[in-house]
Amino acid sequence: MGFWKRSTASREAALSPEARRQRLWERAMGRLRPTLPSDSPSWVLGEAFDVENALVWFDVVMRVGPGWVRRRYRYDGEVDVLYFSGEVPFPEAELDRLPPERMVWPTGSLLRPASADIEERPRLAGSQGEGYN
């Protein structure tokens, strides 16, 4: 086995897929929390999981400077790293359309994934670089 292959002998392999998904999500939110602005809310949207490879993708709408942006992130649970994948401007007029249950503050409690029925590895809008750096 090469160094680039993921080990399946981790202690998390014994957990159910839903428990692994929840643990992966909690670790991702723990890494995200320090990046959130402390003076305004943020919204975590559109999460997608690859539990087998310990990966999760999601978008965050947050205030950056004077405006709002939608940022894309990928969390790699195998190495416990949150990767920033780019951002696009987000119109302030659209904030009231964001789901209030997905709002987070950096000091608040962790979000749960939006649904236990989330398909593994769905395509997110813009996943081919559409509008993202």
mmCIF file of C-alpha atoms in Angstrom:
data_model
loop_
_atom_site.group_PDB
_atom_site.id
_atom_site.type_symbol
_atom_site.label_atom_id
_atom_site.label_comp_id
_atom_site.label_asym_id
_atom_site.label_seq_id
_atom_site.Cartn_x
_atom_site.Cartn_y
_atom_site.Cartn_z
ATOM 1 C CA MET A 1 0.000 0.000 0.000
ATOM 2 C CA GLY A 2 1.418 3.372 -1.013
ATOM 3 C CA PHE A 3 1.538 6.336 1.333
ATOM 4 C CA TRP A 4 -1.247 8.050 -0.646
ATOM 5 C CA LYS A 5 -3.816 5.349 0.105
ATOM 6 C CA ARG A 6 -6.114 5.873 3.038
ATOM 7 C CA SER A 7 -6.026 3.379 5.847
ATOM 8 C CA THR A 8 -9.303 1.590 6.559
ATOM 9 C CA ALA A 9 -8.020 0.221 9.853
ATOM 10 C CA SER A 10 -8.938 3.361 11.773
ATOM 11 C CA ARG A 11 -11.035 3.048 14.907
ATOM 12 C CA GLU A 12 -13.814 5.006 13.177
ATOM 13 C CA ALA A 13 -14.275 2.188 10.658
ATOM 14 C CA ALA A 14 -16.187 0.252 13.334
ATOM 15 C CA LEU A 15 -18.801 3.018 13.664
ATOM 16 C CA SER A 16 -22.015 3.052 11.669
ATOM 17 C CA PRO A 17 -21.979 5.215 8.519
ATOM 18 C CA GLU A 18 -24.320 7.741 10.171
ATOM 19 C CA ALA A 19 -22.086 7.953 13.270
ATOM 20 C CA ARG A 20 -19.002 8.385 11.060
ATOM 21 C CA ARG A 21 -20.812 11.088 9.080
ATOM 22 C CA GLN A 22 -21.769 12.939 12.290
ATOM 23 C CA ARG A 23 -18.230 12.698 13.701
ATOM 24 C CA LEU A 24 -16.779 13.920 10.394
ATOM 25 C CA TRP A 25 -19.222 16.851 10.404
ATOM 26 C CA GLU A 26 -18.385 17.804 14.007
ATOM 27 C CA ARG A 27 -14.670 17.803 13.218
ATOM 28 C CA ALA A 28 -15.263 19.922 10.082
ATOM 29 C CA MET A 29 -17.315 22.458 12.066
ATOM 30 C CA GLY A 30 -14.580 22.564 14.709
ATOM 31 C CA ARG A 31 -12.074 23.547 12.010
ATOM 32 C CA LEU A 32 -14.484 26.047 10.445
ATOM 33 C CA ARG A 33 -15.383 27.880 13.676
ATOM 34 C CA PRO A 34 -12.134 29.960 13.938
ATOM 35 C CA THR A 35 -12.604 31.224 10.365
ATOM 36 C CA LEU A 36 -16.083 32.671 10.971
ATOM 37 C CA PRO A 37 -16.504 36.417 11.566
ATOM 38 C CA SER A 38 -17.163 37.148 15.238
ATOM 39 C CA ASP A 39 -19.415 40.161 14.628
ATOM 40 C CA SER A 40 -22.023 38.694 12.255
ATOM 41 C CA PRO A 41 -23.810 35.421 11.583
ATOM 42 C CA SER A 42 -22.822 32.913 8.915
ATOM 43 C CA TRP A 43 -24.814 30.190 7.173
ATOM 44 C CA VAL A 44 -23.482 26.715 6.422
ATOM 45 C CA LEU A 45 -25.154 25.285 3.316
ATOM 46 C CA GLY A 46 -25.083 22.397 0.864
ATOM 47 C CA GLU A 47 -22.964 19.821 2.617
ATOM 48 C CA ALA A 48 -21.947 16.694 0.708
ATOM 49 C CA PHE A 49 -20.190 13.686 2.237
ATOM 50 C CA ASP A 50 -17.807 10.955 1.143
ATOM 51 C CA VAL A 51 -17.733 9.004 4.405
ATOM 52 C CA GLU A 52 -15.576 6.211 2.988
ATOM 53 C CA ASN A 53 -12.740 8.670 2.311
ATOM 54 C CA ALA A 54 -13.540 10.982 5.273
ATOM 55 C CA LEU A 55 -14.337 14.003 3.086
ATOM 56 C CA VAL A 56 -17.049 16.650 3.353
ATOM 57 C CA TRP A 57 -17.754 19.642 1.093
ATOM 58 C CA PHE A 58 -19.877 22.625 2.069
ATOM 59 C CA ASP A 59 -20.506 26.304 1.381
ATOM 60 C CA VAL A 60 -20.582 29.124 3.917
ATOM 61 C CA VAL A 61 -22.230 32.522 3.450
ATOM 62 C CA MET A 62 -20.424 35.075 5.611
ATOM 63 C CA ARG A 63 -19.575 38.742 5.876
ATOM 64 C CA VAL A 64 -16.105 39.635 4.629
ATOM 65 C CA GLY A 65 -15.235 43.296 4.942
ATOM 66 C CA PRO A 66 -18.142 45.457 3.822
ATOM 67 C CA GLY A 67 -19.900 42.741 1.791
ATOM 68 C CA TRP A 68 -21.115 39.148 1.859
ATOM 69 C CA VAL A 69 -19.539 36.151 0.108
ATOM 70 C CA ARG A 70 -20.308 32.497 -0.444
ATOM 71 C CA ARG A 71 -17.215 30.422 0.255
ATOM 72 C CA ARG A 72 -16.598 26.803 -0.671
ATOM 73 C CA TYR A 73 -14.713 24.494 1.704
ATOM 74 C CA ARG A 74 -13.532 20.886 1.698
ATOM 75 C CA TYR A 75 -12.695 19.131 4.937
ATOM 76 C CA ASP A 76 -10.378 16.116 4.827
ATOM 77 C CA GLY A 77 -10.963 14.145 8.017
ATOM 78 C CA GLU A 78 -8.084 11.761 7.340
ATOM 79 C CA VAL A 79 -5.555 14.561 7.878
ATOM 80 C CA ASP A 80 -7.899 16.916 9.810
ATOM 81 C CA VAL A 81 -7.457 19.839 7.382
ATOM 82 C CA LEU A 82 -10.029 22.371 6.161
ATOM 83 C CA TYR A 83 -9.318 23.560 2.613
ATOM 84 C CA PHE A 84 -10.649 26.859 1.248
ATOM 85 C CA SER A 85 -11.728 26.406 -2.383
ATOM 86 C CA GLY A 86 -12.753 29.917 -3.417
ATOM 87 C CA GLU A 87 -15.517 32.462 -3.002
ATOM 88 C CA VAL A 88 -18.081 34.430 -4.971
ATOM 89 C CA PRO A 89 -19.944 37.603 -3.934
ATOM 90 C CA PHE A 90 -23.305 37.033 -2.263
ATOM 91 C CA PRO A 91 -26.018 39.704 -2.595
ATOM 92 C CA GLU A 92 -27.115 41.126 0.765
ATOM 93 C CA ALA A 93 -30.712 41.189 -0.491
ATOM 94 C CA GLU A 94 -30.633 37.364 -0.583
ATOM 95 C CA LEU A 95 -29.751 36.961 3.133
ATOM 96 C CA ASP A 96 -33.398 36.773 4.173
ATOM 97 C CA ARG A 97 -33.831 33.721 1.906
ATOM 98 C CA LEU A 98 -31.188 31.696 3.740
ATOM 99 C CA PRO A 99 -32.587 29.029 6.090
ATOM 100 C CA PRO A 100 -32.519 30.329 9.676
ATOM 101 C CA GLU A 101 -31.774 26.835 11.043
ATOM 102 C CA ARG A 102 -28.454 26.861 9.128
ATOM 103 C CA MET A 103 -27.268 30.115 10.779
ATOM 104 C CA VAL A 104 -24.200 29.843 13.020
ATOM 105 C CA TRP A 105 -22.172 32.155 15.209
ATOM 106 C CA PRO A 106 -18.541 31.266 15.973
ATOM 107 C CA THR A 107 -19.340 30.839 19.678
ATOM 108 C CA GLY A 108 -22.621 28.929 19.124
ATOM 109 C CA SER A 109 -23.293 25.223 19.148
ATOM 110 C CA LEU A 110 -22.279 22.944 16.303
ATOM 111 C CA LEU A 111 -24.697 22.411 13.453
ATOM 112 C CA ARG A 112 -25.927 18.957 12.595
ATOM 113 C CA PRO A 113 -25.835 17.974 8.924
ATOM 114 C CA ALA A 114 -28.983 19.198 7.168
ATOM 115 C CA SER A 115 -30.312 15.688 6.622
ATOM 116 C CA ALA A 116 -29.423 12.144 7.527
ATOM 117 C CA ASP A 117 -30.533 11.223 3.986
ATOM 118 C CA ILE A 118 -27.806 13.242 2.236
ATOM 119 C CA GLU A 119 -26.531 11.350 -0.779
ATOM 120 C CA GLU A 120 -22.886 10.459 -0.851
ATOM 121 C CA ARG A 121 -20.811 12.772 -3.080
ATOM 122 C CA PRO A 122 -23.533 14.832 -4.775
ATOM 123 C CA ARG A 123 -22.431 17.634 -7.083
ATOM 124 C CA LEU A 124 -22.594 21.105 -5.590
ATOM 125 C CA ALA A 125 -23.448 24.066 -7.779
ATOM 126 C CA GLY A 126 -20.228 25.524 -9.089
ATOM 127 C CA SER A 127 -18.226 22.374 -8.367
ATOM 128 C CA GLN A 128 -16.465 22.621 -11.731
ATOM 129 C CA GLY A 129 -15.098 26.047 -10.853
ATOM 130 C CA GLU A 130 -18.170 27.935 -12.021
ATOM 131 C CA GLY A 131 -17.660 31.329 -10.434
ATOM 132 C CA TYR A 132 -15.107 30.126 -7.879
ATOM 133 C CA ASN A 133 -11.447 30.989 -7.886
#
